[in-house]
Amino acid sequence: MNRLFTLFMLCVAVLPSGGCTKEDLSDCQTDVTLKLSYTQNPQDRDLWSETAEFGEFFLYDGSTGELVQSRPLGSEEVLNQTVRFKVPQAAGSYTAVVWANHRQEDYTLEGTGTLGGMRLKLRHENGQVGRPYPNWQELGYVLGGMQTFTTDGQRTPVEGTVSHRKNTNVVQVILQGAVSGMRGANPTGYTIQLTGKNGVYNSQNEPLTQESPTLSYTPDHSVSGSDLTAVFHTLHLTDDMRLTIWNGTSKLYDENVRDLIRKCLDKLEDKGIELTEELMWRNDEWGFKFDANLMLTEVKVLDWIGVEDIGGI
């Protein structure tokens, strides 16, 4: 009896079992580990842990662009800046996309079924972004990143980094001597506008101005002495962004934002600073200061730069 039982067990041991075998690779998988980072910033260091609060992960087939898997990032993944997952053993290519801080009251993610169809869109009401005083609220600091990778068919673990860049910018406009004795949401007759087609982004976190309506951003106003300050939270400063200042129905100022920045940096060529897409994505705070005659006196690019100090722009 014991001999028969032993022979039976030996036979069972050599029978094919489910899972990863030489003949059947259907259950064989490759481990993938992706680090999450945000280094494209003025500090030139990884600010992911100081910026990202939550995120969402998408994985696409590199050949078809079809969605393979998606899920919210776990709190530990956000904290540890690491996403771990598995893909089939067979050699292939993939693209991972991670969005962070895309809170629903500010943004929508659409077309996520395919890599080419994915769109991050800024919410607005008939082109108006934000709510006026006293209900003004800043935009969430959304981050977007992508990483492609391949597997070799040998179950060799894959490691990579999803490098993010921040879409959200802060633009400060100061009108010196603009405030009289009035006080309120906007305690002057001036209206400061920031407009542009910067509300739609693809899976590579690139702005699609041709798909975006013209958006007008609502600023938060504050008063210091006789100076009026308008603070805008806007997405990436695309080529068409304009800064406009009105006094009642009279348009006093209307300039392309990038042109103003470019003219300023052209004066700083000797310091090795020039307007590039790298700088436009790395820097996230900009400023424009005007005197009582509405003459531009200072521009903030990395730091405040006096217009007179660089010979005017």
Coordinates of C-alpha atoms in Angstrom, one line a residue:
M1 CA 0.0 0.0 0.0
N2 CA 2.8 2.4 0.9
R3 CA 4.6 1.6 -2.3
L4 CA 1.5 2.2 -4.4
F5 CA 0.9 5.5 -2.6
T6 CA 4.5 6.6 -3.2
L7 CA 4.3 5.8 -6.9
F8 CA 1.0 7.7 -7.1
M9 CA 2.6 10.8 -5.6
L10 CA 5.6 10.6 -7.9
C11 CA 3.2 10.5 -10.9
V12 CA 1.3 13.6 -9.6
A13 CA 4.5 15.5 -9.1
V14 CA 5.5 15.1 -12.7
L15 CA 2.1 16.1 -14.1
P16 CA 2.0 19.5 -15.7
S17 CA 0.6 22.1 -13.4
G18 CA -0.9 25.5 -14.1
G19 CA 1.2 28.6 -14.2
C20 CA 4.5 29.6 -15.8
T21 CA 6.0 26.5 -17.6
K22 CA 8.3 26.1 -20.6
E23 CA 5.4 24.9 -22.6
D24 CA 2.8 27.5 -21.4
L25 CA 3.9 31.1 -20.8
S26 CA 0.4 32.5 -20.4
D27 CA 0.9 33.0 -16.7
C28 CA 4.5 34.2 -16.9
Q29 CA 4.9 37.9 -16.1
T30 CA 7.6 40.5 -16.0
D31 CA 8.1 42.8 -13.0
V32 CA 8.2 46.6 -13.7
T33 CA 9.2 49.3 -11.3
L34 CA 8.8 53.0 -12.2
K35 CA 10.0 55.8 -10.0
L36 CA 8.0 59.1 -10.0
S37 CA 9.8 62.4 -10.1
Y38 CA 9.3 66.1 -10.5
T39 CA 12.7 67.8 -11.1
Q40 CA 11.8 70.3 -13.9
N41 CA 11.3 73.2 -11.5
P42 CA 13.2 76.4 -10.5
Q43 CA 14.9 74.6 -7.6
D44 CA 16.2 71.9 -9.9
R45 CA 15.6 69.2 -7.4
D46 CA 13.0 66.5 -7.0
L47 CA 9.8 68.2 -5.5
W48 CA 7.5 65.2 -6.1
S49 CA 7.0 64.6 -2.4
E50 CA 6.3 68.3 -1.7
T51 CA 3.9 68.6 -4.6
A52 CA 2.0 65.4 -5.4
E53 CA -0.9 64.5 -3.2
F54 CA -2.6 61.8 -5.3
G55 CA -2.3 60.4 -8.8
E56 CA -3.6 58.0 -11.5
F57 CA -1.6 55.4 -13.5
F58 CA -2.3 54.3 -17.1
L59 CA -0.5 51.7 -19.1
Y60 CA -0.8 51.4 -22.9
D61 CA 0.4 48.8 -25.4
G62 CA 3.2 50.4 -27.4
S63 CA 2.1 48.8 -30.6
T64 CA -1.6 49.5 -30.6
G65 CA -1.9 52.4 -28.2
E66 CA -4.7 50.5 -26.4
L67 CA -5.2 50.8 -22.7
V68 CA -3.7 47.7 -20.9
Q69 CA -4.4 48.7 -17.3
S70 CA -5.2 51.8 -15.2
R71 CA -5.8 52.5 -11.5
P72 CA -5.4 55.3 -8.9
L73 CA -2.0 55.4 -7.2
G74 CA -2.0 54.1 -3.7
S75 CA -1.0 56.4 -0.9
E76 CA 2.2 54.4 -0.3
E77 CA 3.0 54.6 -4.0
V78 CA 2.7 58.4 -3.9
L79 CA 4.7 58.6 -0.7
N80 CA 7.4 56.2 -1.9
Q81 CA 7.4 57.7 -5.4
T82 CA 7.3 54.2 -6.9
V83 CA 4.8 52.2 -9.0
R84 CA 5.2 48.5 -9.3
F85 CA 3.2 46.3 -11.6
K86 CA 3.5 43.3 -13.9
V87 CA 3.2 42.8 -17.7
P88 CA 3.1 39.6 -19.7
Q89 CA 6.5 37.9 -20.3
A90 CA 6.3 38.1 -24.1
A91 CA 8.6 40.8 -25.6
G92 CA 6.8 44.0 -26.1
S93 CA 6.7 47.8 -25.7
Y94 CA 4.6 49.9 -23.3
T95 CA 3.9 53.5 -22.4
A96 CA 3.1 54.5 -18.9
V97 CA 1.3 57.8 -18.1
V98 CA 0.9 59.3 -14.7
W99 CA -1.2 62.3 -13.8
A100 CA -1.1 63.8 -10.3
N101 CA -3.3 66.4 -8.4
H102 CA -5.9 66.5 -11.2
R103 CA -8.7 67.2 -8.8
Q104 CA -12.2 66.8 -10.3
E105 CA -13.3 70.3 -9.5
D106 CA -10.5 71.7 -11.8
Y107 CA -9.8 69.0 -14.4
T108 CA -11.3 66.2 -16.4
L109 CA -9.5 63.2 -18.0
E110 CA -11.1 62.1 -21.2
G111 CA -10.4 59.5 -23.9
T112 CA -8.2 57.4 -21.7
G113 CA -9.0 54.2 -23.6
T114 CA -6.2 55.0 -26.1
L115 CA -2.9 56.8 -25.7
G116 CA -3.6 59.1 -28.7
G117 CA -7.1 59.9 -27.4
M118 CA -6.1 60.8 -23.8
R119 CA -6.9 64.5 -23.0
L120 CA -6.5 66.4 -19.7
K121 CA -8.9 69.4 -19.9
L122 CA -9.3 72.4 -17.6
R123 CA -12.9 72.9 -16.4
H124 CA -14.4 76.3 -17.3
E125 CA -17.8 77.9 -17.8
N126 CA -18.2 79.3 -21.3
G127 CA -14.4 80.0 -21.4
Q128 CA -14.3 81.6 -17.9
V129 CA -11.9 79.9 -15.5
G130 CA -12.3 80.4 -11.7
R131 CA -14.8 82.2 -9.6
P132 CA -14.6 85.9 -8.6
Y133 CA -14.0 87.3 -5.1
P134 CA -15.0 86.2 -2.5
N135 CA -15.1 82.6 -3.8
W136 CA -11.9 82.7 -5.8
Q137 CA -9.9 79.5 -5.4
E138 CA -6.5 78.5 -6.8
L139 CA -6.1 75.7 -9.3
G140 CA -4.7 72.4 -8.2
Y141 CA -1.0 72.0 -9.2
V142 CA -1.4 69.3 -11.8
L143 CA 1.6 67.2 -12.8
G144 CA 1.9 65.0 -15.9
G145 CA 4.5 62.5 -17.0
M146 CA 5.1 59.7 -19.5
Q147 CA 7.7 56.9 -19.8
T148 CA 8.1 54.2 -22.5
F149 CA 9.8 50.8 -21.9
T150 CA 10.3 47.4 -23.5
T151 CA 10.4 43.9 -22.2
D152 CA 12.8 41.2 -23.6
G153 CA 10.6 38.1 -23.3
Q154 CA 13.0 36.6 -20.7
R155 CA 11.2 38.0 -17.6
T156 CA 14.1 40.4 -17.0
P157 CA 12.8 43.0 -14.5
V158 CA 12.3 46.5 -15.9
E159 CA 13.1 49.8 -14.1
G160 CA 12.5 53.3 -15.2
T161 CA 11.5 56.8 -14.2
V162 CA 8.4 58.8 -15.0
S163 CA 9.6 62.4 -15.1
H164 CA 6.8 64.9 -14.5
R165 CA 6.4 68.6 -15.3
K166 CA 3.9 71.0 -13.7
N167 CA 1.2 72.6 -15.9
T168 CA 0.1 75.2 -13.4
N169 CA 1.7 78.7 -13.3
V170 CA 1.2 81.7 -11.0
V171 CA 1.2 85.1 -12.7
Q172 CA 1.3 88.2 -10.6
V173 CA 0.3 91.6 -12.0
I174 CA 1.0 94.7 -9.9
L175 CA -0.5 98.1 -10.7
Q176 CA 1.3 100.7 -8.6
G177 CA -0.7 103.7 -7.4
A178 CA -3.9 102.3 -8.8
V179 CA -6.0 102.2 -5.5
S180 CA -8.0 105.1 -4.3
G181 CA -10.0 105.2 -1.1
M182 CA -12.4 102.5 -2.5
R183 CA -12.2 98.9 -1.3
G184 CA -13.8 95.7 -2.6
A185 CA -13.2 92.7 -4.8
N186 CA -11.4 94.9 -7.3
P187 CA -11.1 98.3 -5.5
T188 CA -10.4 100.3 -8.7
G189 CA -11.9 100.9 -12.1
Y190 CA -9.2 98.6 -13.6
T191 CA -9.9 95.1 -15.0
I192 CA -6.9 92.8 -15.5
Q193 CA -7.3 89.9 -17.9
L194 CA -5.2 86.9 -18.7
T195 CA -6.4 84.9 -21.8
G196 CA -5.2 82.0 -23.9
K197 CA -5.9 78.7 -25.5
N198 CA -4.0 76.6 -22.9
G199 CA -6.8 74.4 -21.5
V200 CA -6.2 71.0 -23.2
Y201 CA -3.2 68.6 -23.0
N202 CA -2.4 65.2 -24.6
S203 CA -0.8 62.1 -23.0
Q204 CA 2.6 63.6 -23.4
N205 CA 1.5 66.6 -21.4
E206 CA 1.8 68.9 -24.4
P207 CA -0.7 71.8 -24.8
L208 CA -3.2 71.4 -27.8
T209 CA -4.1 75.0 -28.5
Q210 CA -6.0 73.9 -31.6
E211 CA -8.4 72.0 -29.4
S212 CA -8.8 74.5 -26.6
P213 CA -11.3 77.4 -26.5
T214 CA -10.0 80.8 -25.6
L215 CA -10.0 80.9 -21.8
S216 CA -10.2 83.9 -19.6
Y217 CA -8.7 83.5 -16.1
T218 CA -10.2 85.1 -13.0
P219 CA -7.6 86.6 -10.7
D220 CA -7.5 87.0 -6.9
H221 CA -7.1 90.7 -6.0
S222 CA -5.3 92.2 -3.0
V223 CA -4.3 95.7 -2.0
S224 CA -1.1 96.9 -0.4
G225 CA -1.1 100.6 0.3
S226 CA -2.0 102.2 -3.1
D227 CA -1.0 99.2 -5.1
L228 CA -3.4 96.7 -6.7
T229 CA -2.1 93.1 -7.2
A230 CA -3.9 90.5 -9.3
V231 CA -2.8 86.9 -8.9
F232 CA -3.7 84.4 -11.7
H233 CA -3.4 80.7 -11.5
T234 CA -3.2 79.5 -15.1
L235 CA -1.9 76.5 -17.0
H236 CA 1.1 76.5 -19.3
L237 CA 1.9 79.9 -20.8
T238 CA 1.3 79.0 -24.5
D239 CA 2.4 81.3 -27.4
D240 CA -1.1 83.0 -27.6
M241 CA -1.4 84.1 -23.9
R242 CA -2.2 87.8 -23.6
L243 CA -2.2 90.3 -20.7
T244 CA -4.9 93.0 -21.1
I245 CA -5.6 95.9 -18.7
W246 CA -8.8 97.9 -19.0
N247 CA -10.1 101.0 -17.2
G248 CA -13.8 100.7 -17.6
T249 CA -14.4 100.1 -21.3
S250 CA -11.0 101.6 -22.3
K251 CA -8.3 99.2 -23.2
L252 CA -5.1 100.5 -21.8
Y253 CA -2.7 97.6 -22.3
D254 CA -2.7 94.5 -24.5
E255 CA 0.5 92.5 -25.0
N256 CA 1.5 88.9 -25.7
V257 CA 2.9 87.4 -22.5
R258 CA 5.6 85.4 -24.1
D259 CA 6.7 88.4 -26.1
L260 CA 7.2 90.4 -22.9
I261 CA 9.2 87.6 -21.3
R262 CA 11.2 87.2 -24.5
K263 CA 12.1 90.9 -24.7
C264 CA 13.2 90.9 -21.2
L265 CA 15.4 87.8 -21.6
D266 CA 16.9 89.2 -24.8
K267 CA 18.5 91.9 -22.7
L268 CA 20.1 89.2 -20.5
E269 CA 21.9 87.3 -23.2
D270 CA 25.2 88.0 -21.5
K271 CA 24.0 86.1 -18.4
G272 CA 23.2 83.0 -20.5
I273 CA 19.4 83.2 -19.9
E274 CA 17.2 82.8 -22.9
L275 CA 13.6 81.9 -23.6
T276 CA 13.3 78.2 -24.3
E277 CA 10.5 75.6 -23.8
E278 CA 12.7 74.1 -21.0
L279 CA 12.6 77.5 -19.2
M280 CA 8.8 77.9 -19.8
W281 CA 8.1 74.5 -18.2
R282 CA 10.7 74.8 -15.5
N283 CA 9.7 78.2 -14.2
D284 CA 6.2 78.4 -12.7
E285 CA 6.1 82.0 -11.3
W286 CA 5.9 85.1 -13.4
G287 CA 5.3 88.7 -12.7
F288 CA 4.6 92.1 -14.3
K289 CA 4.8 95.4 -12.4
F290 CA 3.4 98.7 -13.8
D291 CA 3.8 102.2 -12.5
A292 CA 1.0 104.8 -12.1
N293 CA 1.3 105.7 -15.8
L294 CA 0.9 102.0 -16.7
M295 CA 4.4 101.7 -17.9
L296 CA 6.0 98.3 -17.4
T297 CA 8.8 98.7 -14.8
E298 CA 9.7 95.1 -13.7
V299 CA 9.3 91.6 -15.0
K300 CA 9.6 88.4 -12.9
V301 CA 11.4 85.6 -14.6
L302 CA 13.1 83.4 -12.0
D303 CA 13.5 86.7 -10.1
W304 CA 12.3 90.3 -10.5
I305 CA 14.2 92.2 -13.2
G306 CA 14.0 96.0 -13.5
V307 CA 13.2 97.1 -17.0
E308 CA 15.3 100.2 -16.6
D309 CA 18.2 98.1 -15.4
I310 CA 18.3 96.2 -18.7
G311 CA 17.7 99.3 -20.9
G312 CA 14.0 99.0 -21.4
I313 CA 11.9 96.4 -23.3

